[in-house]
Structures are given as C-alpha cells and as structure tokens.
Coordinates of C-alpha atoms in Angstrom, one line a residue:
X14 CA 3.7 8.7 -8.4
X15 CA 1.9 7.9 -11.5
X16 CA 1.9 4.2 -13.1
X17 CA -0.3 1.9 -15.1
X18 CA -0.9 0.1 -12.1
X19 CA -0.2 2.0 -8.9
X20 CA -0.9 -0.6 -6.3
X21 CA 2.3 -1.8 -4.2
X22 CA 3.3 -5.4 -5.1
X23 CA 4.2 -8.1 -2.8
X24 CA 6.4 -10.9 -4.0
X25 CA 6.3 -14.3 -2.1
X26 CA 10.1 -15.4 -2.8
X27 CA 9.6 -18.9 -2.2
X28 CA 7.0 -21.1 -0.3
X29 CA 6.2 -25.1 0.3
X30 CA 2.5 -24.6 1.6
X31 CA 1.1 -26.0 -1.5
X32 CA -0.7 -22.8 -2.3
X33 CA -1.0 -19.1 -1.4
X34 CA -4.4 -18.6 -0.5
X35 CA -4.0 -17.1 3.0
X36 CA -1.5 -14.7 1.8
X37 CA -3.5 -13.5 -1.5
X38 CA -6.4 -13.0 0.9
X39 CA -4.7 -10.8 3.0
X40 CA -2.7 -8.9 0.3
X41 CA -5.4 -8.2 -2.4
X42 CA -7.9 -7.7 0.3
X43 CA -5.6 -4.6 1.3
X44 CA -5.8 -3.5 -2.3
X45 CA -2.2 -4.7 -3.0
X46 CA -0.9 -7.0 -5.9
X47 CA 0.7 -10.7 -5.0
X48 CA 3.1 -12.6 -7.2
X49 CA 4.2 -15.8 -6.0
X50 CA 7.6 -17.3 -7.1
X51 CA 9.9 -20.5 -5.9
X52 CA 13.5 -18.9 -5.6
X53 CA 16.3 -20.6 -4.7
X54 CA 18.9 -18.6 -5.0
X55 CA 19.8 -14.6 -4.5
X56 CA 20.1 -14.0 -8.3
X57 CA 16.4 -15.7 -8.7
X58 CA 15.2 -13.4 -6.0
X59 CA 16.6 -10.2 -7.7
X60 CA 15.1 -11.3 -10.9
X61 CA 11.7 -12.2 -9.5
X62 CA 11.6 -9.3 -7.3
X63 CA 12.6 -6.3 -9.6
X64 CA 8.9 -4.7 -9.4
X65 CA 8.3 -5.7 -5.7
X66 CA 7.5 -3.4 -2.8
X67 CA 7.7 -6.3 -0.4
X68 CA 9.1 -9.8 -0.1
X69 CA 7.9 -12.7 2.1
X70 CA 10.7 -15.3 2.4
X71 CA 10.6 -18.9 3.5
X72 CA 13.9 -20.1 2.9
X73 CA 15.2 -17.9 -0.2
X74 CA 18.3 -15.6 0.8
X75 CA 17.8 -12.1 0.6
X76 CA 21.4 -10.8 0.9
X77 CA 23.1 -7.5 0.6
X78 CA 23.1 -7.8 -3.0
X79 CA 19.4 -8.4 -3.4
X80 CA 18.3 -5.7 -1.0
X81 CA 20.7 -3.2 -3.1
X82 CA 19.3 -4.4 -6.3
X83 CA 15.7 -4.3 -5.1
X84 CA 15.3 -0.7 -5.3
X85 CA 11.4 -0.6 -4.8
X86 CA 11.5 -2.9 -1.7
X87 CA 10.6 -1.5 1.5
X88 CA 9.8 -4.5 3.8
X89 CA 11.1 -8.0 4.0
X90 CA 8.8 -10.4 6.1
X91 CA 10.2 -13.5 7.1
X92 CA 8.2 -16.7 7.5
X93 CA 9.5 -17.9 10.8
X94 CA 11.6 -16.4 13.8
X95 CA 15.2 -16.6 12.7
X96 CA 16.3 -14.1 10.1
X97 CA 19.6 -15.7 9.2
X98 CA 18.6 -15.5 5.7
X99 CA 18.3 -11.9 5.3
X100 CA 20.8 -9.5 5.6
X101 CA 19.4 -7.2 8.2
X102 CA 22.2 -4.7 8.4
X103 CA 21.9 -4.0 4.8
X104 CA 18.2 -3.8 4.8
X105 CA 18.9 -1.1 7.7
X106 CA 21.0 0.7 5.6
X107 CA 18.6 1.0 2.7
X108 CA 15.7 1.8 4.7
X109 CA 14.1 -1.9 4.4
X110 CA 12.1 -2.9 7.3
X111 CA 12.5 -6.4 8.2
X112 CA 10.2 -8.3 10.2
X113 CA 9.5 -11.8 11.7
X114 CA 7.2 -13.8 13.9
X115 CA 7.7 -14.2 17.6
X116 CA 8.5 -17.6 18.8
X117 CA 5.4 -18.3 20.4
X118 CA 3.9 -19.1 16.8
X119 CA 5.4 -22.5 16.7
X120 CA 6.8 -23.0 20.5
X121 CA 4.5 -25.5 21.6
X122 CA 5.0 -27.6 18.4
X123 CA 8.9 -27.5 18.4
X124 CA 9.0 -28.2 22.1
X125 CA 6.7 -31.5 21.5
X126 CA 8.9 -32.4 18.4
X127 CA 12.1 -32.1 20.4
X128 CA 10.6 -34.4 23.2
X129 CA 9.5 -36.9 20.7
X130 CA 12.8 -37.1 18.9
X131 CA 14.5 -37.4 22.1
X132 CA 12.5 -40.1 23.5
X133 CA 12.3 -41.9 19.9
X134 CA 16.3 -41.8 20.0
X135 CA 16.6 -42.8 23.7
X136 CA 14.2 -45.8 23.3
X137 CA 15.3 -46.7 19.8
X138 CA 11.8 -46.6 18.4
X139 CA 12.9 -46.2 14.7
X140 CA 15.4 -49.1 15.0
X141 CA 12.7 -51.2 16.7
X142 CA 10.2 -50.3 13.8
X143 CA 12.6 -51.0 11.0
X144 CA 13.6 -54.6 12.4
X145 CA 10.1 -55.6 13.0
X146 CA 8.9 -54.4 9.5
X147 CA 12.0 -56.8 8.3
X148 CA 10.7 -59.8 10.1
X149 CA 13.1 -59.4 13.4
X150 CA 10.9 -59.4 16.6
X151 CA 13.3 -59.1 19.5
X152 CA 13.8 -56.3 22.4
X153 CA 17.4 -56.8 21.9
X154 CA 17.4 -55.2 18.8
X155 CA 17.4 -51.8 20.6
X156 CA 20.2 -52.6 23.2
X157 CA 21.4 -50.9 25.1
X158 CA 18.7 -48.6 26.3
X159 CA 18.9 -46.9 29.7
X160 CA 16.1 -45.8 32.2
X161 CA 15.6 -42.0 31.7
X162 CA 14.9 -41.4 35.1
X163 CA 17.9 -40.0 37.0
X164 CA 19.7 -39.0 33.8
X165 CA 20.7 -35.6 32.7
X166 CA 18.9 -33.8 29.8
X167 CA 21.0 -30.6 28.7
X168 CA 19.3 -27.5 27.1
X169 CA 21.5 -25.2 24.9
X170 CA 19.4 -22.0 25.4
X171 CA 16.7 -21.3 27.7
X172 CA 14.4 -19.1 25.7
X173 CA 10.5 -19.6 25.1
X174 CA 11.0 -23.1 23.5
X175 CA 13.8 -24.4 25.6
X176 CA 11.4 -23.5 28.6
X177 CA 8.6 -25.8 27.3
X178 CA 11.0 -28.6 26.7
X179 CA 12.0 -28.4 30.2
X180 CA 8.6 -28.6 31.4
X181 CA 7.8 -31.6 29.5
X182 CA 11.1 -33.3 30.2
X183 CA 10.8 -33.3 34.1
X184 CA 8.0 -35.3 33.5
X185 CA 10.2 -38.2 32.8
X186 CA 12.4 -37.9 36.2
X187 CA 15.3 -36.4 34.3
X188 CA 17.6 -33.6 36.1
X189 CA 17.5 -30.6 33.6
X190 CA 20.5 -28.4 32.8
X191 CA 20.7 -25.5 30.8
X192 CA 23.3 -23.1 29.2
X193 CA 22.3 -19.6 27.9
X194 CA 25.2 -17.1 28.2
X195 CA 22.4 -14.2 27.6
X196 CA 20.4 -14.9 30.6
X197 CA 20.7 -14.4 34.5
X198 CA 21.6 -17.4 36.2
X199 CA 18.7 -17.0 38.7
X200 CA 16.2 -16.9 36.0
X201 CA 17.2 -20.1 35.0
X202 CA 17.2 -21.5 38.5
X203 CA 13.7 -20.1 39.0
X204 CA 12.5 -22.8 36.7
X205 CA 14.2 -25.5 38.6
X206 CA 16.8 -25.9 35.9
X207 CA 20.2 -26.1 36.8
X208 CA 22.6 -23.3 34.7
X209 CA 25.5 -24.6 33.6
X210 CA 28.6 -23.4 31.8
X211 CA 28.8 -24.7 28.0
X212 CA 31.9 -26.8 28.8
X213 CA 30.1 -28.7 31.7
X214 CA 27.0 -29.1 29.9
X215 CA 28.2 -30.7 27.1
X216 CA 30.6 -33.1 29.1
X217 CA 28.1 -34.1 31.5
X218 CA 24.7 -34.4 30.0
X219 CA 23.4 -37.6 28.9
X220 CA 21.0 -35.9 26.4
X221 CA 21.7 -32.8 24.7
X222 CA 19.0 -30.7 23.1
X223 CA 20.1 -27.6 20.7
X224 CA 17.6 -24.8 20.7
X225 CA 19.8 -21.8 20.0
X226 CA 19.5 -19.5 17.1
X227 CA 21.9 -19.9 14.1
X228 CA 24.6 -17.2 14.1
X229 CA 27.9 -16.9 12.9
X230 CA 29.1 -17.7 16.5
X231 CA 27.0 -20.8 16.8
X232 CA 27.6 -22.2 13.3
X233 CA 29.3 -25.3 13.7
X234 CA 29.0 -25.3 17.6
X235 CA 29.1 -29.3 17.4
X236 CA 32.1 -30.1 15.4
X237 CA 34.5 -32.8 15.9
X238 CA 36.1 -31.1 19.0
X239 CA 32.8 -30.5 20.7
X240 CA 31.3 -34.1 19.7
X241 CA 34.6 -35.4 20.8
X242 CA 33.7 -34.1 24.4
X243 CA 30.5 -35.7 24.9
X244 CA 29.7 -38.7 26.8
X245 CA 29.9 -42.1 24.8
X246 CA 26.3 -42.7 26.0
X247 CA 24.8 -39.2 24.9
X248 CA 22.3 -38.3 22.4
X249 CA 22.5 -35.2 20.4
X250 CA 18.9 -33.8 19.5
X251 CA 18.8 -30.7 17.0
X252 CA 15.5 -28.9 16.9
X253 CA 17.3 -25.5 16.2
X254 CA 19.1 -25.0 12.6
X255 CA 21.0 -27.5 10.6
X256 CA 24.5 -25.9 10.2
X257 CA 24.8 -25.5 14.1
X258 CA 25.9 -29.3 13.9
X259 CA 28.5 -30.1 11.3
X260 CA 27.3 -32.9 9.1
X261 CA 30.6 -34.7 8.5
X262 CA 31.5 -34.2 12.4
X263 CA 28.4 -36.0 13.3
X264 CA 28.5 -38.6 10.8
X265 CA 32.3 -39.6 12.3
X266 CA 30.9 -39.4 15.8
X267 CA 28.0 -41.6 15.3
X268 CA 30.1 -43.9 13.3
X269 CA 33.0 -44.3 15.4
X270 CA 30.9 -44.6 18.7
X271 CA 31.8 -41.1 20.1
X272 CA 28.0 -40.7 21.2
X273 CA 25.6 -43.2 21.1
X274 CA 22.7 -41.7 18.6
X275 CA 21.5 -38.3 17.2
X276 CA 18.2 -36.9 16.3
X277 CA 18.1 -34.0 13.7
X278 CA 15.1 -31.8 12.5
X279 CA 17.6 -30.6 9.8
X280 CA 21.0 -31.0 8.0
X281 CA 23.8 -28.7 7.6
X282 CA 23.0 -28.8 4.0
X283 CA 19.2 -27.4 4.4
X284 CA 17.6 -29.4 1.6
X285 CA 14.7 -26.9 1.7
X286 CA 16.8 -24.3 0.2
X287 CA 18.2 -26.5 -2.6
X288 CA 16.5 -27.1 -5.9
X289 CA 16.3 -31.1 -6.8
X290 CA 17.9 -31.7 -3.8
X291 CA 18.8 -35.9 -3.4
X292 CA 19.1 -37.8 0.0
X293 CA 23.0 -38.8 -0.6
X294 CA 24.0 -37.5 2.9
X295 CA 25.8 -40.5 4.3
X296 CA 24.1 -40.0 7.7
X297 CA 21.0 -41.5 6.0
X298 CA 23.0 -44.8 6.0
X299 CA 23.3 -44.8 10.0
X300 CA 21.0 -46.9 12.3
X301 CA 21.7 -44.5 15.4
X302 CA 20.5 -41.3 13.6
X303 CA 16.9 -40.3 13.2
X304 CA 16.4 -37.3 10.5
X305 CA 13.1 -35.2 10.1
X306 CA 12.7 -32.9 7.4
X307 CA 13.0 -29.4 9.2
X308 CA 9.3 -30.3 10.4
X309 CA 9.4 -29.2 14.4
X310 CA 7.6 -26.2 13.8
X311 CA 4.7 -28.1 11.7
X312 CA 1.1 -28.2 12.7
X313 CA -1.9 -27.0 11.0
X314 CA -2.5 -24.3 13.4
X315 CA 1.3 -23.0 13.3
X316 CA 1.6 -22.9 9.5
X317 CA -1.7 -20.9 9.1
X318 CA -0.5 -18.6 11.8
X319 CA 2.7 -17.9 10.4
X320 CA 1.4 -17.3 6.9
X321 CA -1.1 -14.8 8.3
X322 CA 1.6 -13.2 10.4
X323 CA 4.3 -12.8 7.3
X324 CA 1.3 -11.3 5.0
X325 CA 0.1 -9.0 7.4
X326 CA 3.2 -7.6 8.4
X327 CA 4.2 -6.8 4.9
X328 CA 0.8 -5.3 4.3
X329 CA 1.1 -3.2 7.3
X330 CA 4.3 -1.7 6.5
X331 CA 3.2 -0.7 2.8
X332 CA 0.0 0.7 4.1
X333 CA 1.8 3.1 6.4
X334 CA 1.3 1.2 9.5
X335 CA 3.9 0.0 12.1
X336 CA 4.9 -3.4 11.9
X337 CA 3.8 -5.4 14.9
X338 CA 7.1 -7.8 14.7
X339 CA 9.9 -5.5 13.8
X340 CA 13.5 -7.1 13.5
X341 CA 15.4 -3.7 12.6
X342 CA 14.7 -0.1 13.8
X343 CA 14.3 2.5 10.9
X344 CA 14.2 6.0 11.4
X345 CA 10.8 7.8 10.7
X346 CA 10.0 7.5 6.7
X347 CA 13.1 5.6 6.0
X348 CA 11.9 3.4 3.4
X349 CA 9.7 6.1 1.4
X350 CA 12.6 7.1 -1.0
X351 CA 12.9 3.5 -2.3
X352 CA 9.5 3.5 -3.4
X353 CA 9.7 6.9 -5.2
X354 CA 12.0 4.7 -7.8
X355 CA 9.1 3.3 -9.7
X356 CA 8.8 4.0 -13.1

C-alpha cells in the first residue's frame, strides 16, 4: 500500500464532549490520523467517513448502507455499551470489527441516577421545587405521597446495573422484584431479590425501573397495553433507552391517571440523535413526569473512561492487536481486505 499519507485514519462520527483531546492524544500517539465530525444521519457518516479506516460513534447511526459504502473501514468503536445504532450483522459480513465498553464504565452512575429519579418522583421533589419557586409553600403540594418502606420495587433486567440498583433500593425498606428471562431464577434469589414473570412484575410493583437493552423485542415494551396493566399508584423509571417506552402512550397514561408518575432519562425521540431538536414533546407540560437528558451515565470519571476505551479499541484493531471488548467475532484477518481498497 503506497499513499501520500499511509497512516490509518480514525473518524469520530459524532460527539458531545466539547472537545476530542482525549481521543486525539490516543490516536495520534499511536501514529494514526484523526478526523472529527458531527454526523446526524447515515448519509453524513458515509460522506465524512470515506477515508476512514476506523469510526468512533456516540449517537450517529452506522447501518448496513454505511458499512457497505465505507470500504476502508475495519473497526467501529461505540462510545458506550449498547450497539443498537450499529448494524453488527452487516459489519460481521464485511469483516468489520465492532467494539463497545463493558457495563461497568458507568454502572455506579446509572444506578445512582436511577435511584435519584425514583426518589425524586416518589417524594415529588421537582413538583415541590417548582411550587416553592413560584411562591407556594405547603406540604400538600405533593400529595399524595406514600411511605417507601413495605412497597415493591420491580427491576426489568437483572444485569450488573440493576443489581447495583437493588443494593441501593433495599436500604429504603422496599421489597425488590426482578424479571430477567436470560437469568437462572436462583441467581436472582441469591441477591435476596424475588424473581417474577414480566406480567406479575408489571401488574404488582409500586415502582418499576427499566434497565433492559434496546432490541427489536424490547422496543415499545411500555405501550398503552402494558401501561394500562400497571397499578394506578405506580411510578415508572426508565434509565435504559428511550424507545423502550412509547412517548404517546406514557403521555396518555400520565394524563389520564393510569399510573401516578414517571421519571425518564431519555425519550423515544432520542433528542441527542437529532440536529436542531426543539422541546415540543407534550410530556414536558405534565407535572407528574421528570425528564433528564440521557445523563444517567455521566460523571467526569465515566466520560473520561468511555472516551479512552473507544479510542483505544479502534487503535488496537488498526494496529493489529485484538480488541479488549469485541461485540462480534470475526475470522482471522477478516478486515484486511477492506484496508487494501485504499487508493
């Protein structure tokens, strides 16, 4: 391969960190080139990534069309754990390595945020705050509020983050239930958590915290039918991905009193994936919902960690080392042919 600049190029498809200094130090320190863009569509990824041997992506979609078009790309490193924005099957077919980060890069943060949202919703913290700022000073502003001890908190999934949530929640005297179809029931019981069917958890829990990954099977898990089955005093907390909860369904449930409240760390529309997003969602008008901007993962420590992991993974693959956190399994030398397409 002979080129004007033979160094491999890594494209940061999108980022909201304010700078790319951490990534640049890692990429250029390994003798590679780095480009940074703010892609909001697959077309923009294709346009920006024509010269890219590797891609780092935070929110930008890297689907089968992009993977087919970006003939030099050998690695797609995701800033995060979920890879729903990457067509992993297409990447595997084209010999492209996909990497992510293990859950523990932000597990403590997400568990803290989930519990904070739960407590804020249960204790009507935001409603009290808005009322006092507007000149209303009365405990009745938040009624009804119920004692936490003795109530049931249900966890959808029982992975590493959900287990940390369970540990924290028990201190408040709630009974913790969990539904996870991929785990042995005894594994859940060993954590002093009660394994439940999905139906029983949704219908019986006073608080439901969603911590499942977004897949075609979990998309719109909380639609009108599911929300109708929840207890009228129930509070739904979503610290997973926005599209697991159907926006129009949760709006109706909260407006018509099917459930008592919700606390959502993302919305179905996933604002971070849009350019020039505007806050027009009717959910923002409701007093019984809390919305945070997909911030559960955030701490200064976690963000530095995920940026380092993503950049290092791309560098490892492009310098002939095995990735530490592969999502897909490739045959030996699978991606080499794509890099030979340089001209």
